[in-house]
Short mmCIF file of C-alpha atoms in Angstrom, two decimals:
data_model
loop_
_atom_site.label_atom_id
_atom_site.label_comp_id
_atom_site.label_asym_id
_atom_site.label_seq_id
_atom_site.Cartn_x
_atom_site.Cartn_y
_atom_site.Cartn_z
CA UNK A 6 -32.48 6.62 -27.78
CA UNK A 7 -28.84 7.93 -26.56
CA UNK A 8 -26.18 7.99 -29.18
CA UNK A 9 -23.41 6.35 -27.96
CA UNK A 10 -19.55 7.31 -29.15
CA UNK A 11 -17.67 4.13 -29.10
CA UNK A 12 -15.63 5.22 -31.93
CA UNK A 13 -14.42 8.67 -30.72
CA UNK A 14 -10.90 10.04 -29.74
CA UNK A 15 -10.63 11.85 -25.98
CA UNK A 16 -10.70 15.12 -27.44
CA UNK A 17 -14.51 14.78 -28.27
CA UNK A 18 -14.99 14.17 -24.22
CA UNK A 19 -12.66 16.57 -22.79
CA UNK A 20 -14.51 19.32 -25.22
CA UNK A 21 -17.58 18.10 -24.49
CA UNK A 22 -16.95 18.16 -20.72
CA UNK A 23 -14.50 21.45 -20.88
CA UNK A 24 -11.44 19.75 -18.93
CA UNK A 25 -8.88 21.42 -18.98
CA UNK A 26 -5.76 18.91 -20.51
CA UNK A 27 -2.88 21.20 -19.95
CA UNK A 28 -1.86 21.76 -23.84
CA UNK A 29 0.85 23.95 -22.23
CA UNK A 30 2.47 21.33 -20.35
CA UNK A 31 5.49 21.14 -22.72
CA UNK A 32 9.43 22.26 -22.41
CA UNK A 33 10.85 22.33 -19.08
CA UNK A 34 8.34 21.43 -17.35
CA UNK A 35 7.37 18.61 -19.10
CA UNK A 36 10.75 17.26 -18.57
CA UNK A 37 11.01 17.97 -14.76
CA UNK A 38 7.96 16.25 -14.38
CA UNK A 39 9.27 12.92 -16.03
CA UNK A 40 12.32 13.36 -14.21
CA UNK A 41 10.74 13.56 -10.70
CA UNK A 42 8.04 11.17 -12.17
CA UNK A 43 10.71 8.68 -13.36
CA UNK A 44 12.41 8.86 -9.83
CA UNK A 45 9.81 8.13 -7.92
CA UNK A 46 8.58 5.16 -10.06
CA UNK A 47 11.96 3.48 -10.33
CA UNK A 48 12.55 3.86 -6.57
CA UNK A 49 8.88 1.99 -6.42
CA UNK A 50 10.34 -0.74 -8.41
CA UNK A 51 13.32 -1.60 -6.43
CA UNK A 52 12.17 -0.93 -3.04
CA UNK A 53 9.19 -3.13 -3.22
CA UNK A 54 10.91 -5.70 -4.98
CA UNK A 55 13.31 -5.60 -2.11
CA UNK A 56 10.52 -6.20 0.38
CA UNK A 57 8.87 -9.28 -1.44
CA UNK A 58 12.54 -10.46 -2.00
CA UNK A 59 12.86 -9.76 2.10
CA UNK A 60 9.44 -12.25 2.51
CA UNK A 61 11.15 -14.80 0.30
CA UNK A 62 14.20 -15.19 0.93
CA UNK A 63 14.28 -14.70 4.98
CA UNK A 64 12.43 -18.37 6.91
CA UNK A 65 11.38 -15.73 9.79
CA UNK A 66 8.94 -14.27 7.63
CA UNK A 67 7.00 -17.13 6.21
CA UNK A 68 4.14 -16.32 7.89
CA UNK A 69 0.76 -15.04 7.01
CA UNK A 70 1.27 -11.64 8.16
CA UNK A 71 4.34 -11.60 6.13
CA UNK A 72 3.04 -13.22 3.24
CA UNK A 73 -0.02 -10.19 3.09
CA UNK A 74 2.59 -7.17 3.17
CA UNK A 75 4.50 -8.87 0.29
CA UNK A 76 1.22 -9.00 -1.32
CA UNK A 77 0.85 -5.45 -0.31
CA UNK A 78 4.45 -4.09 -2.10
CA UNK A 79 3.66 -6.04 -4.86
CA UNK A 80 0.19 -4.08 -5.16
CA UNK A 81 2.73 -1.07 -4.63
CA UNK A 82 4.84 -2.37 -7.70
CA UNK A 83 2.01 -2.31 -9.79
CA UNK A 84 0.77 1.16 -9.03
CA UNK A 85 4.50 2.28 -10.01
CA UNK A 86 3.61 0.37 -14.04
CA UNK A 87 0.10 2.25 -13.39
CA UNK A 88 2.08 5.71 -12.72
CA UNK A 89 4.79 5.21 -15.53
CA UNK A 90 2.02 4.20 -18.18
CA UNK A 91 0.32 7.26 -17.26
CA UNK A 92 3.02 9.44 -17.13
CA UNK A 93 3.55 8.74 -20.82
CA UNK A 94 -0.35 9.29 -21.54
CA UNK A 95 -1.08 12.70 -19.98
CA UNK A 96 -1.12 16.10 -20.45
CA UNK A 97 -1.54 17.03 -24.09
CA UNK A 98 -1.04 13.61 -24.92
CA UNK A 99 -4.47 12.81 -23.17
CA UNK A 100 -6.33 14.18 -26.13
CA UNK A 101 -5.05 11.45 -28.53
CA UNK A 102 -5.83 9.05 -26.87
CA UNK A 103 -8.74 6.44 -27.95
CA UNK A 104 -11.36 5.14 -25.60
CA UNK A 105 -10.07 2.12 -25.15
CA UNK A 106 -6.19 3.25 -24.10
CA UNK A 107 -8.43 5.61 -21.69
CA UNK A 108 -10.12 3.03 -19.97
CA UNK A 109 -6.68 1.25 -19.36
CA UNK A 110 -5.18 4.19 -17.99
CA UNK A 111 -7.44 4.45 -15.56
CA UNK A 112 -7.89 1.08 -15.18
CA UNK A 113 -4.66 0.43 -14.21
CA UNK A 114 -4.48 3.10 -11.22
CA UNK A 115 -7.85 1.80 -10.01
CA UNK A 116 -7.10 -1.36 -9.33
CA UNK A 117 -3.81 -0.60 -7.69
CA UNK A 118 -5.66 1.43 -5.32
CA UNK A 119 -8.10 -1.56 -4.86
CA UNK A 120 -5.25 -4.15 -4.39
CA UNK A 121 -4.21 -2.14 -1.33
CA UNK A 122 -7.36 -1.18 0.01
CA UNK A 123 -8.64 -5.05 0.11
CA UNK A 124 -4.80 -6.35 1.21
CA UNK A 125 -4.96 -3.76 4.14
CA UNK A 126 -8.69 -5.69 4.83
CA UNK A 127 -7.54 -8.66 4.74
CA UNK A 128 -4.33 -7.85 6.70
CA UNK A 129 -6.91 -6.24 9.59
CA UNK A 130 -8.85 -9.61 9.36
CA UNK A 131 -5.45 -11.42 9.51
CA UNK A 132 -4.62 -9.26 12.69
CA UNK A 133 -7.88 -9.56 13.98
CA UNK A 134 -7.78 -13.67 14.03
CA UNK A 135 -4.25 -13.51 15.76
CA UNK A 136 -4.65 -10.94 18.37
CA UNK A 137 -7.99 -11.88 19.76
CA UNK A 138 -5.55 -15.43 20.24
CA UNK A 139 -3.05 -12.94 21.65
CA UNK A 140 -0.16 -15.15 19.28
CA UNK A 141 1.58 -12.71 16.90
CA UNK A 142 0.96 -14.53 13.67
CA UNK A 143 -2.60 -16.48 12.73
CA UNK A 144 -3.16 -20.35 11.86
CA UNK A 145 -4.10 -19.09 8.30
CA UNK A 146 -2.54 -22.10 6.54
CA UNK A 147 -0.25 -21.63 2.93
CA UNK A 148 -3.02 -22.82 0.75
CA UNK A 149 -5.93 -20.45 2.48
CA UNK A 150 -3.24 -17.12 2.54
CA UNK A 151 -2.31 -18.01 -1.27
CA UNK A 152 -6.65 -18.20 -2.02
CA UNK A 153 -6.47 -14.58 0.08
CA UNK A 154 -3.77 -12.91 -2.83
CA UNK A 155 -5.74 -14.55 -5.70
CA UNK A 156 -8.94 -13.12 -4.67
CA UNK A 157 -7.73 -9.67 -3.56
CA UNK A 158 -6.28 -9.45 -7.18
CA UNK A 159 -9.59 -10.80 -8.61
CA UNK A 160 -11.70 -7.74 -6.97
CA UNK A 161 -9.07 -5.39 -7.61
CA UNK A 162 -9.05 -5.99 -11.90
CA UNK A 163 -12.82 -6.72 -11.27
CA UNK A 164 -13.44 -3.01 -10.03
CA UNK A 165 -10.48 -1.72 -12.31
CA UNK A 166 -12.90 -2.80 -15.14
CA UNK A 167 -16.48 -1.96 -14.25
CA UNK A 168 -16.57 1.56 -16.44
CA UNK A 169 -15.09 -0.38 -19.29
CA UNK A 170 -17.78 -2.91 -18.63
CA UNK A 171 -20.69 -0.47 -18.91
CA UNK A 172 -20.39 1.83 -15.77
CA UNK A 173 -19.54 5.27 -18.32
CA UNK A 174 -20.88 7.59 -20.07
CA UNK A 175 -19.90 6.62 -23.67
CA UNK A 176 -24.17 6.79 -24.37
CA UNK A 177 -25.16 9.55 -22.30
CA UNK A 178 -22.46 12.38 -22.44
CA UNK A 179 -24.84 14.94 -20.35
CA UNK A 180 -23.67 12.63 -17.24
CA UNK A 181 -20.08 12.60 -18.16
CA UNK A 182 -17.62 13.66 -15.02
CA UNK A 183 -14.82 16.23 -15.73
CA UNK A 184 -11.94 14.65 -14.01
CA UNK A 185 -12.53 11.47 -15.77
CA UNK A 186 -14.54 12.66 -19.01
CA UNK A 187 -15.91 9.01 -20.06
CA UNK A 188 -16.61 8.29 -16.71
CA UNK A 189 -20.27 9.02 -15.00
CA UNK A 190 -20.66 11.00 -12.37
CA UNK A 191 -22.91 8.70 -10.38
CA UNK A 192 -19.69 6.01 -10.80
CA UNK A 193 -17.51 8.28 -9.27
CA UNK A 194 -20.00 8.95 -6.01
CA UNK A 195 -20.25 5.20 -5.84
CA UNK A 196 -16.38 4.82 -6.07
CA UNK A 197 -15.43 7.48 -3.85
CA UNK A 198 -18.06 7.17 -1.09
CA UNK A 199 -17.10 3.36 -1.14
CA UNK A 200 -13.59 3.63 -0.60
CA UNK A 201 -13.94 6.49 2.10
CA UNK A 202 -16.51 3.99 4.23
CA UNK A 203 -13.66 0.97 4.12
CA UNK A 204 -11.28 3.59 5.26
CA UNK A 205 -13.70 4.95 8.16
CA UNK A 206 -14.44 1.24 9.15
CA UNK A 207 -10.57 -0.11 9.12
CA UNK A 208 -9.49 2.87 11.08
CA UNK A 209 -11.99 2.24 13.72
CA UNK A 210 -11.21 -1.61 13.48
CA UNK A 211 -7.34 -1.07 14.05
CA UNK A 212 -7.89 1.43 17.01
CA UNK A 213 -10.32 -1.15 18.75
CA UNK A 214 -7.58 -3.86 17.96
CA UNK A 215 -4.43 -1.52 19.40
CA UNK A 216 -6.51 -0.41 22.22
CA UNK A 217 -7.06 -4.26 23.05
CA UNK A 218 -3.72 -5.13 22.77
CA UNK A 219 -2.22 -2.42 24.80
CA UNK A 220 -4.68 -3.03 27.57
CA UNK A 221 -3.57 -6.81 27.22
CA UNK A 222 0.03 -6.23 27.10
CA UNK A 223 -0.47 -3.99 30.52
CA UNK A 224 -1.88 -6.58 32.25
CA UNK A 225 0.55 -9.71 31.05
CA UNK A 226 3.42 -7.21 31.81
CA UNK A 227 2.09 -6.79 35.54
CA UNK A 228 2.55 -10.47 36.23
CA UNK A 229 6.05 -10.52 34.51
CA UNK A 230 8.93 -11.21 36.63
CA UNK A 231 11.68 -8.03 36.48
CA UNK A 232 11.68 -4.38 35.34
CA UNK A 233 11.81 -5.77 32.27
CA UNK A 234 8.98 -4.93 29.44
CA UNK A 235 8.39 -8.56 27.82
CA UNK A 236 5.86 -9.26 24.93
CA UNK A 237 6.22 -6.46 22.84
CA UNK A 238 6.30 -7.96 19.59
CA UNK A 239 2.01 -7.94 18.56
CA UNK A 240 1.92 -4.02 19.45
CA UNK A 241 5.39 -3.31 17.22
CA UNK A 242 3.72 -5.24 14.53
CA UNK A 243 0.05 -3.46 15.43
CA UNK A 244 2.07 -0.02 15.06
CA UNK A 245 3.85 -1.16 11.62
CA UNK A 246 0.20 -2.28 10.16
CA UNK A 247 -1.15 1.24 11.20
CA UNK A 248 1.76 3.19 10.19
CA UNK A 249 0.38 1.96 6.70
CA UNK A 250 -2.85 2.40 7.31
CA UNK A 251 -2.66 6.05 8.60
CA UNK A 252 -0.50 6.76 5.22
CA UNK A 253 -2.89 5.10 2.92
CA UNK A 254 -5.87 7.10 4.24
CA UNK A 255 -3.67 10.66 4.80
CA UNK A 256 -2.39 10.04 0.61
CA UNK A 257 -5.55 8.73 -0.63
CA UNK A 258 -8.43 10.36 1.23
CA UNK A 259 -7.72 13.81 -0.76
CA UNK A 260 -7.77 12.44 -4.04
CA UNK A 261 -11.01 10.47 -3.34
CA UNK A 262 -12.66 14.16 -1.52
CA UNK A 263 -12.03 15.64 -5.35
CA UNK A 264 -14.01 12.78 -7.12
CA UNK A 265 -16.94 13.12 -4.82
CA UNK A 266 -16.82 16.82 -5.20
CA UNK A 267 -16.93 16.15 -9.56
CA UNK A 268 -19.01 13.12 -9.03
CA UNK A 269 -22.01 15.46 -7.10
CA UNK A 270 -20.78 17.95 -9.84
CA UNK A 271 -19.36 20.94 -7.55
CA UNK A 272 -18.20 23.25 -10.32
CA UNK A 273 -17.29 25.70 -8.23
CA UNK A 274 -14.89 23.79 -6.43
CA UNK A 275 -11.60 24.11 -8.10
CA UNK A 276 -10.85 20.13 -9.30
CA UNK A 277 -8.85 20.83 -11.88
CA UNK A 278 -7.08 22.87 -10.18
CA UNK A 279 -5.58 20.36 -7.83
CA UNK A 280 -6.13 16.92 -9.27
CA UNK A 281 -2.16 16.79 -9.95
CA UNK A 282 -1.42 17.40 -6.20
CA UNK A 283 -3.24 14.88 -5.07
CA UNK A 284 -2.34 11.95 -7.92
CA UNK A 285 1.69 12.92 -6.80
CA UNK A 286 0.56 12.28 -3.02
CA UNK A 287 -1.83 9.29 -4.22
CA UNK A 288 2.46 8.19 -6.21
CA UNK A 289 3.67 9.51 -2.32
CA UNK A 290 2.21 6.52 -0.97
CA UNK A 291 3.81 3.47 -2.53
CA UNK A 292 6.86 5.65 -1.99
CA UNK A 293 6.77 5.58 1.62
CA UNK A 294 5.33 2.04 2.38
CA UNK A 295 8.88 0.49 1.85
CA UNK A 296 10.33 2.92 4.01
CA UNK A 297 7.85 2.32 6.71
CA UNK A 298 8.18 -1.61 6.74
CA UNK A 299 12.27 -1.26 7.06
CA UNK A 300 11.81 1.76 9.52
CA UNK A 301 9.42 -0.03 11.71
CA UNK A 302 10.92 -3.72 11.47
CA UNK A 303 14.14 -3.92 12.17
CA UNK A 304 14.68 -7.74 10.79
CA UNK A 305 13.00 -6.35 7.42
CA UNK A 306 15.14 -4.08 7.63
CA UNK A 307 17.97 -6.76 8.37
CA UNK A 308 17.33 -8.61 5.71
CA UNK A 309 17.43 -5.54 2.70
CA UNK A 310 20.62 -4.41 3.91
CA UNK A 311 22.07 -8.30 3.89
CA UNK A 312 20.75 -8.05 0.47
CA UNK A 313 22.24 -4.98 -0.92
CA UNK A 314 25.66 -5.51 0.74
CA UNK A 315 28.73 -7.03 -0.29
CA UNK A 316 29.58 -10.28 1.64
CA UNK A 317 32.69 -8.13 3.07
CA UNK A 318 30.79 -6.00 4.55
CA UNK A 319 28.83 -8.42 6.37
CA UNK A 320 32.14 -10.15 7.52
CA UNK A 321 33.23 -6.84 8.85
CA UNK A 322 29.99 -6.39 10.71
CA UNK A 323 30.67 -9.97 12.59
CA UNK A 324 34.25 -9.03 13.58
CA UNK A 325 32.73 -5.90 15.20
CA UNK A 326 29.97 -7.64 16.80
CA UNK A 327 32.38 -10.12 18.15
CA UNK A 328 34.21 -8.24 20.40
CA UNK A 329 31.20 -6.56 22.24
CA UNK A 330 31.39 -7.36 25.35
CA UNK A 331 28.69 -6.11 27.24
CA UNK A 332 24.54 -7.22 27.56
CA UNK A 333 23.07 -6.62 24.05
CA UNK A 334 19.03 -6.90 23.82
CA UNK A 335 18.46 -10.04 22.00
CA UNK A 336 14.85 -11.38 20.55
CA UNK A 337 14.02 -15.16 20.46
CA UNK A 338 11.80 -15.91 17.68
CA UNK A 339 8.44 -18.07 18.39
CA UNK A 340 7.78 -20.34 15.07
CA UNK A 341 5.01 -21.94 16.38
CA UNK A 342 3.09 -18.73 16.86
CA UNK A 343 3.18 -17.69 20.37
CA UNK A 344 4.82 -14.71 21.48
CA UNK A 345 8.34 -13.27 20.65
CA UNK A 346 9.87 -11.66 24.22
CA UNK A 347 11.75 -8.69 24.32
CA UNK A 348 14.65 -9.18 27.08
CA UNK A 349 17.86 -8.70 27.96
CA UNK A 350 20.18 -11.60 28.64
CA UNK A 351 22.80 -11.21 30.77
CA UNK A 352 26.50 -12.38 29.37
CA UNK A 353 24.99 -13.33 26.00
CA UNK A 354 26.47 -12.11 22.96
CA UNK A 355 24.06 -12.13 20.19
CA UNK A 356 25.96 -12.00 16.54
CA UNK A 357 24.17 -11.65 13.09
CA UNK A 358 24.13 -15.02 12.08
CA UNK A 359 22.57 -16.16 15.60
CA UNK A 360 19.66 -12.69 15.66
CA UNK A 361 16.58 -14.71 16.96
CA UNK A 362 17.83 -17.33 18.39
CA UNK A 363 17.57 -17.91 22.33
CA UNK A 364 20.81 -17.24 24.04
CA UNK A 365 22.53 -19.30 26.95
CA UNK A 366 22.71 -17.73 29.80
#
């Protein structure tokens, strides 16, 4: 019968499994890291914050679609606690450490990347249900988008947990990984390969849904009246949702590559040598997903500026809008779910206060 080692400190498995813990890491370095770490996280915090504040606070967005990619910055929010409780618990530090504060650690940064993984799902589902309708938002109601969060949360602390429920090597250390020394090897293979199937699958799914509504949008623009492009609105959203996507998969995938490579045990294959790398690009990620949501939506982006400015500023911005007097492109928003036209009305002045409403001619 295996022994099993409940009871000991990390040091026993990184020895055991010869991973290398950086005992160097100290002094300058050190310091620039938890600078640049510290940035990073703290522009996580407010930027995502912003974006579920965005979702709140602005009527145009209380939709399901909406109501997913809050869901999504708020997984990113919690991968910036995940990042800041590891950047306190790493390096030499990682040797201290006792099974149990391990198992959190890790914990923690797996279930942020599982929060995201199943939102995006659920978000391609979402997508799925309204484009097929060709509307721009689904007729997911309040009560069955709120079940959605609850139960992407649920399987993202359920898979967060399974090596602390049983899924390690704590009783056989002979199958112990080296990136993750309580951790068996087998788990990592099963977590990896997982994760790099739903990424295959949703990256096929949102191609076959973009392709579908470009070939859609072509044909309802054909019968459109004018030289001008109408009906826009499901392929900007489309090209925000894959924006994500493509990030996700481009920050993640490497990351994932290593723990296959230590899961099948590849010690020839350098994984020590660039685990770091690819965490910071894993920490990239729920950098850049607030910067992609106000980048790609302008009214997102709207709303986080009406946020962070003064009221005078916004009073300056209406006298200046006031006195244009030329065509402006105005959209007309579609609450009951059909779509939201692009077009340019003649003589109408559209100001801040009236963006989305339809203009007299």
């Amino acid at each position: 019968m295996n022994e099993c080692y409940y009871d000991k400190r990390m040091d026993f498995f990184y020895n055991k499994t010869n991973t290398d813990t950086v005992d160097e890491w100290t002094g300058p370095k050190l310091i620039v890291v938890l600078c640049f770490g510290t940035f990073f996280c703290l522009f996580i915090f407010i930027s995502n914050s912003l974006v579920i504040a965005a979702v709140v606070k602005n009527k145009r967005f209380h939709f399901p679609f909406y109501y997913l990619l809050a869901n999504l910055a708020a997984a990113d929010f919690f991968a910036g606690i995940a990042y800041v409780f590891l950047m306190f618990n790493t390096g030499p530090v990682s040797k201290t450490l006792t099974v149990n504060r391990w198992f959190l650690r890790q914990g923690l940064l797996d279930t942020s990347l599982t929060a995201s993984l199943v939102n995006l799902l659920v978000i391609a589902v979402e997508r799925h249900m309204s484009i097929m309708r060709m509307k721009i938002h689904s007729n997911l109601t309040k009560k069955r988008v709120t079940f959605l969060i609850i139960s992407i949360w649920a399987i993202a602390i359920f898979m967060g947990a399974v090596p602390t429920l049983g899924w390690n090597c704590l009783c056989d250390i002979t199958a112990c990984s080296s990136l993750a020394p309580i951790y068996s090897r087998s788990y990592l293979v099963f977590w990896s390969v997982l994760n790099l199937v739903v990424f295959f699958i949703m990256v096929v799914v949102y191609i076959r849904i973009y392709m579908y509504v470009q070939r859609k949008t072509n044909v309802l623009s054909s019968h459109t009246s004018g030289s001008i492009s109408r009906r826009r609105t499901p392929v900007k959203l489309m090209k925000t949702v894959m924006t994500l996507l493509g990030a996700f998969v481009v920050c993640w995938t490497p990351g994932l590559v290593v723990l296959l490579l230590d899961g099948l045990n590849c010690t020839d294959c350098g994984v020590q040598n660039v685990k770091r790398w690819f965490l910071l690009l894993a920490l990239l990620n729920s950098v850049m997903n607030p910067v992609i949501y106000s980048y790609k939506d302008d009214e997102m982006w709207g709303t986080m500026k009406r946020m962070i400015c003064c009221s005078s500023e916004d009073k300056s911005q209406d006298r200046r809008s006031s006195r244009i007097p030329s065509t402006v492109l105005c959209k007309s928003t579609d609450t009951s779910g059909h779509y939201i036209e692009d077009g340019i009305i003649q003589g109408t002045i559209c100001g801040k206060g009236d963006l989305g409403d339809k203009g007299n001619s």
